[in-house]
Amino acid sequence: MNFDFSDDQKQLRDQARKFLTEKCSPKAVRVVLDGKAPYDKELWKGLAEMGFLGVAIPEEFGGAGAGHLELCVIAEEMGRANAPVPFSSTVYLAAEALLIAGSEAQKKKWLPAIASGEAIGTLALFEGKGNPSPESVKLTAANGVLNGVKKPVADGAVADFAVVAARTGASGRDGDISLFLVDLKAGGVEVKSLANLDPTRGQAEITFKDAKAEPLGATGEGWSILIQVLDRAAVLCAFEQVGGSDRALEMGRDYALDRIAFGRQIGSFQAVKHMLADMYVSATLARSNSYYGAWALSTNAAELPEAAAAARISATQAFQHCAKNNIQVHGGMGFTWEFDCHMYYRRANAMALGLGSLSYWEDQLIDRMRKKNAA
Amino acid sequence: MNFDDNPQEAEFRATARTWIGANAPKQYEDELRKSSLGRTQLKNANILEVAKAWQKRKADAGWACLHWPKEYGGRGSSPIERVIWQQEEGPFGLLSRMFIIGHGMCGPTMMAFAREEHKRTYLPPLASGEKIWCQLFSEPAGGSDVAGLRTRAEKDGDDWIINGQKIWTSGAHYSDYGILLTRTDPTVPKHKGLTTFFLDMKSPGVEVRPIKQASGASDFNEVYFTNVRIPDHQRLGEVGDGWNVSLTTLMNERSAIGAAVATGFPELFEYCSSLMLDDGPAIEDRAVRSKLANWAVKASGLKYTSMRAISALSKGERPGPENSIGKLVAGSMIQDVATYALDLQGAGGVVSGEDGELAGRFQAMLLRAPGTRVEGGTDEIMRNIIAERVLGLPGDIRVDKDVPFNKIPTKGR
Ligand SMILES: Cc1cc2nc3c(=O)[nH]c(=O)nc-3n(C[C@H](O)[C@H](O)[C@H](O)COP(=O)(O)OP(=O)(O)OC[C@H]3O[C@@H](n4cnc5c(N)ncnc54)[C@H](O)[C@@H]3O)c2cc1C
């Protein structure tokens, strides 16, 4: 047993952190936050050049073929830096869906384009309020075209293609859902940007009107593929959340050492110390759960569904907890647009919803634990 | 990152499993499996005797205190082997809770500070459970503020004469030896005038008075010292350096207790899996599931945090202040879990003991839990440790820090 990243993986982390510290300063994040660009194109190019976009994509499809542990390491750094790029939609959702269910031709077409930074992808699953469920998918697929509306679609306004969940049968149960690949730049697709909690990663509404689509995976297997994609993305997002938690904790700690009130550093007040200690506790529990998820993901272990749900819940809670208390430690400064605290607060709360809310994953976790116990 | 045994680990596991299968006191397995915090008792046997017999059997075959050196009664095992052993020992491991203070704190302190001949004399019978040790630190005036203690040690020829009182001493009533923290110089600031010893609990002048706990049980005691003599060669560390010695003990305490505290989660999950509420099975109730999920990730988070700590240990790193997390999280969690289990029982939850639901399992947990949040350092002290020693925040303001101990104002003493 060895429950830690290897030295090589730690070196990769240092490399990614150094790169992101240089290329993704809070100032750079603000360009996107303030609406001056839909995402940071320079950074995206740089990530491709560093090989980070294709780190878990096999070499035969233009990636580095390193693996999912390496991707977890990068994800953590992306979260720390609050990177304003469509990384999670492209790399965790679209690429993973292709890796799981894509035909040889589909992989050849899209994976090298993802790895090189030429194509941005996303997953179009939700249709308004609510959590992932086959019943909630109303968009239909028939005769090779899609009709319906997806909303919100993460990074939908900048994506080149989407993996779309559609109904191919009448009942709306598991077996009636199938996945499709759609070129979003082609006809029959209308995209509208939506205001959202975290402008550093956009959300869109996409309307499909007789939009051409090709099946991804077998007809009727869409839901079971989706569950696998969501589980993998849950682990990868958990690492982004862990990175964000750590950064928010660090910001709070640094401010507590810096700020003087009543003639003392505020970090010497026990109420502040204990708040920071509790942030450390939740960040640590989340990190440990995420390591377990990383192991399960990288070995494709039978434990993955349970480990992914645990990582998801714990990391979501930790990031929300650290981000909100970071503002509290900063006092009034923390509530200004000028300070960076709100960027993490926004990201934490947006990420808490992106793959389905906390209550959805709580439900999943208990279901999965029950199944394991029954087995 | 991997969870699988390597070939040596797999072999070790197989050997341990075979030996446990052939030697463990199987007749108690069921009862131990069903016991939880506050309720580790055997109906038809004295648990201390059963625990001692199991420990001795392990020691004779080389399975006691695995990570200790062989010459001191251990096996010289790696941290990972110790974990494998604990996994294989399963419910029988509950029996070694009796020895946790001796094995987890006193042993390591002896190893770090005792003379070689004392280590060879005292450690093997400690490892084998033949001799039980206790930790005599806390006093009425010094709990969280351990360095505020008043028990005096005065030099008399080659001996020291001890006078004073300890309190909350777990297991003192059945202990053979103890590690004792005393004040040897009241004229210097409090941390500088302390000295540590080990002593025979049967020495003349030692009086142990059991205290009845809030839970109704009686596991800890008051200990009085009246002109107790301790030879100087039983001193641990330098005169006046007792604070440093005690830090070693406390650091080990945190990892020993931190790794051993129950969270109550497995019990609650099992309970909810079979419990029927008015409108259906508890496990299908949305609110119940949400609660369970929240505790599930805390329990697994603790488990994998300790695995990360063990991975670090096996690479040669020392146990650090981050080990405070285990007790801090588990302590209040078990209290909350027990409260919730009783809530699910409704009015019937008030009935405890043998007449209660599941023979009063969660009621016992509830009544023992407050102690968990205090023993080995309170929640507040744990948070201070994390804030100061992990996050590097300033220490609390200590108005008594540079004042000679005998000049510190006291209230009514
Ligand atoms: C079941 C049990 C077993 C024990 N076994 C042993 C044993 O074997 N040997 C032994 O030596 N001791 C033992 N103890 C004693 C234990 O270590 C002390 O009770 C504990 O350290 C707290 O000290 P205290 O009881 O004096 O409480 P106090 O220190 O008086 O604390 C009272 C309250 O004040 C708070 N407080 C104190 N200082 C601070 C601070 N700086 N910042 C914030 N809050 C603070 C505490 O958190 C607590 O809430 C045991 C205790 C229990 C409950």
PDB file of C-alpha atoms and ligand atoms in Angstrom, chain A residues 270 274, chain B residues 101 135-140 142-145 167-171 213 220 253 368 370-372 374-381 384 396, ligand 1:
ATOM      1  CA  GLN A 270      -9.167  32.128  18.909  1.00  0.00           C
ATOM      2  CA  HIS A 274     -10.644  27.917  15.141  1.00  0.00           C
TER       3      HIS A 274
ATOM      4  CA  ILE B 101      -2.228   4.287  27.244  1.00  0.00           C
ATOM      5  CA  GLN B 135      -0.381   8.361  32.530  1.00  0.00           C
ATOM      6  CA  LEU B 136      -0.315  10.710  35.497  1.00  0.00           C
ATOM      7  CA  PHE B 137      -0.412  14.169  33.935  1.00  0.00           C
ATOM      8  CA  SER B 138      -3.713  15.941  34.633  1.00  0.00           C
ATOM      9  CA  GLU B 139      -4.408  17.654  37.921  1.00  0.00           C
ATOM     10  CA  PRO B 140      -7.283  19.643  39.309  1.00  0.00           C
ATOM     11  CA  GLY B 142      -3.810  21.555  35.221  1.00  0.00           C
ATOM     12  CA  GLY B 143      -5.780  19.809  32.473  1.00  0.00           C
ATOM     13  CA  SER B 144      -5.633  21.673  29.187  1.00  0.00           C
ATOM     14  CA  ASP B 145      -3.003  23.767  30.904  1.00  0.00           C
ATOM     15  CA  ILE B 167      -6.904  13.398  38.584  1.00  0.00           C
ATOM     16  CA  TRP B 168      -8.751  11.733  35.685  1.00  0.00           C
ATOM     17  CA  THR B 169      -6.098   9.022  35.586  1.00  0.00           C
ATOM     18  CA  SER B 170      -7.499   6.259  33.386  1.00  0.00           C
ATOM     19  CA  GLY B 171      -6.865   2.749  34.593  1.00  0.00           C
ATOM     20  CA  GLN B 213     -18.066   9.115  35.605  1.00  0.00           C
ATOM     21  CA  PHE B 220     -10.649   6.962  35.774  1.00  0.00           C
ATOM     22  CA  GLU B 253      -1.280  10.153  22.390  1.00  0.00           C
ATOM     23  CA  ARG B 368     -19.560   8.045  26.742  1.00  0.00           C
ATOM     24  CA  PRO B 370     -18.590  13.729  26.044  1.00  0.00           C
ATOM     25  CA  GLY B 371     -15.487  12.124  27.513  1.00  0.00           C
ATOM     26  CA  THR B 372     -14.049  11.506  24.071  1.00  0.00           C
ATOM     27  CA  VAL B 374     -12.225  15.966  26.499  1.00  0.00           C
ATOM     28  CA  GLU B 375      -9.725  13.132  27.004  1.00  0.00           C
ATOM     29  CA  GLY B 376      -6.358  13.555  25.368  1.00  0.00           C
ATOM     30  CA  GLY B 377      -7.009  17.257  24.802  1.00  0.00           C
ATOM     31  CA  THR B 378     -10.325  19.023  24.282  1.00  0.00           C
ATOM     32  CA  ASP B 379     -11.752  20.024  20.891  1.00  0.00           C
ATOM     33  CA  GLU B 380     -10.595  23.567  21.554  1.00  0.00           C
ATOM     34  CA  ILE B 381      -7.037  22.495  22.307  1.00  0.00           C
ATOM     35  CA  ASN B 384      -5.391  25.459  18.699  1.00  0.00           C
ATOM     36  CA  ASP B 396      -2.635  32.314  22.286  1.00  0.00           C
TER      37      ASP B 396
HETATM   38  C1  LIG C   1     -12.377   9.913  29.957  1.00  0.00           C
HETATM   39  C2  LIG C   1     -11.161  10.680  30.323  1.00  0.00           C
HETATM   40  C3  LIG C   1      -9.965  10.024  30.525  1.00  0.00           C
HETATM   41  C4  LIG C   1      -8.806  10.731  30.869  1.00  0.00           C
HETATM   42  N1  LIG C   1      -7.661  10.037  31.097  1.00  0.00           N
HETATM   43  C5  LIG C   1      -6.553  10.717  31.509  1.00  0.00           C
HETATM   44  C6  LIG C   1      -5.370  10.018  31.855  1.00  0.00           C
HETATM   45  O1  LIG C   1      -5.309   8.798  31.779  1.00  0.00           O
HETATM   46  N2  LIG C   1      -4.305  10.704  32.284  1.00  0.00           N
HETATM   47  C7  LIG C   1      -4.315  12.057  32.382  1.00  0.00           C
HETATM   48  O2  LIG C   1      -3.300  12.626  32.728  1.00  0.00           O
HETATM   49  N3  LIG C   1      -5.417  12.765  32.077  1.00  0.00           N
HETATM   50  C8  LIG C   1      -6.548  12.119  31.655  1.00  0.00           C
HETATM   51  N4  LIG C   1      -7.692  12.816  31.349  1.00  0.00           N
HETATM   52  C9  LIG C   1      -7.693  14.264  31.541  1.00  0.00           C
HETATM   53  C10 LIG C   1      -7.791  15.078  30.286  1.00  0.00           C
HETATM   54  O3  LIG C   1      -6.570  15.098  29.612  1.00  0.00           O
HETATM   55  C11 LIG C   1      -8.257  16.478  30.689  1.00  0.00           C
HETATM   56  O4  LIG C   1      -9.535  16.357  31.235  1.00  0.00           O
HETATM   57  C12 LIG C   1      -8.307  17.427  29.526  1.00  0.00           C
HETATM   58  O5  LIG C   1      -7.006  17.690  29.041  1.00  0.00           O
HETATM   59  C13 LIG C   1      -9.020  18.735  29.870  1.00  0.00           C
HETATM   60  O6  LIG C   1      -8.555  19.321  31.023  1.00  0.00           O
HETATM   61  P1  LIG C   1      -9.543  19.770  32.204  1.00  0.00           P
HETATM   62  O7  LIG C   1     -10.416  18.615  32.489  1.00  0.00           O
HETATM   63  O8  LIG C   1      -8.729  20.320  33.269  1.00  0.00           O
HETATM   64  O9  LIG C   1     -10.431  20.894  31.555  1.00  0.00           O
HETATM   65  P2  LIG C   1     -10.065  22.447  31.494  1.00  0.00           P
HETATM   66  O10 LIG C   1      -8.679  22.565  31.002  1.00  0.00           O
HETATM   67  O11 LIG C   1     -10.421  23.084  32.779  1.00  0.00           O
HETATM   68  O12 LIG C   1     -11.055  22.927  30.357  1.00  0.00           O
HETATM   69  C14 LIG C   1     -12.369  23.438  30.591  1.00  0.00           C
HETATM   70  C15 LIG C   1     -12.868  24.095  29.307  1.00  0.00           C
HETATM   71  O13 LIG C   1     -11.999  25.186  28.961  1.00  0.00           O
HETATM   72  C16 LIG C   1     -11.524  25.051  27.657  1.00  0.00           C
HETATM   73  N5  LIG C   1     -10.156  25.584  27.568  1.00  0.00           N
HETATM   74  C17 LIG C   1      -9.123  25.395  28.411  1.00  0.00           C
HETATM   75  N6  LIG C   1      -8.026  25.997  27.937  1.00  0.00           N
HETATM   76  C18 LIG C   1      -8.362  26.575  26.772  1.00  0.00           C
HETATM   77  C19 LIG C   1      -7.674  27.335  25.796  1.00  0.00           C
HETATM   78  N7  LIG C   1      -6.362  27.626  25.895  1.00  0.00           N
HETATM   79  N8  LIG C   1      -8.368  27.739  24.708  1.00  0.00           N
HETATM   80  C20 LIG C   1      -9.682  27.459  24.567  1.00  0.00           C
HETATM   81  N9  LIG C   1     -10.370  26.753  25.448  1.00  0.00           N
HETATM   82  C21 LIG C   1      -9.723  26.302  26.531  1.00  0.00           C
HETATM   83  C22 LIG C   1     -11.551  23.547  27.376  1.00  0.00           C
HETATM   84  O14 LIG C   1     -11.571  23.280  25.997  1.00  0.00           O
HETATM   85  C23 LIG C   1     -12.817  23.147  28.101  1.00  0.00           C
HETATM   86  O15 LIG C   1     -13.903  23.376  27.254  1.00  0.00           O
HETATM   87  C24 LIG C   1      -8.855  12.139  31.012  1.00  0.00           C
HETATM   88  C25 LIG C   1     -10.070  12.809  30.776  1.00  0.00           C
HETATM   89  C26 LIG C   1     -11.206  12.099  30.461  1.00  0.00           C
HETATM   90  C27 LIG C   1     -12.487  12.849  30.240  1.00  0.00           C
END
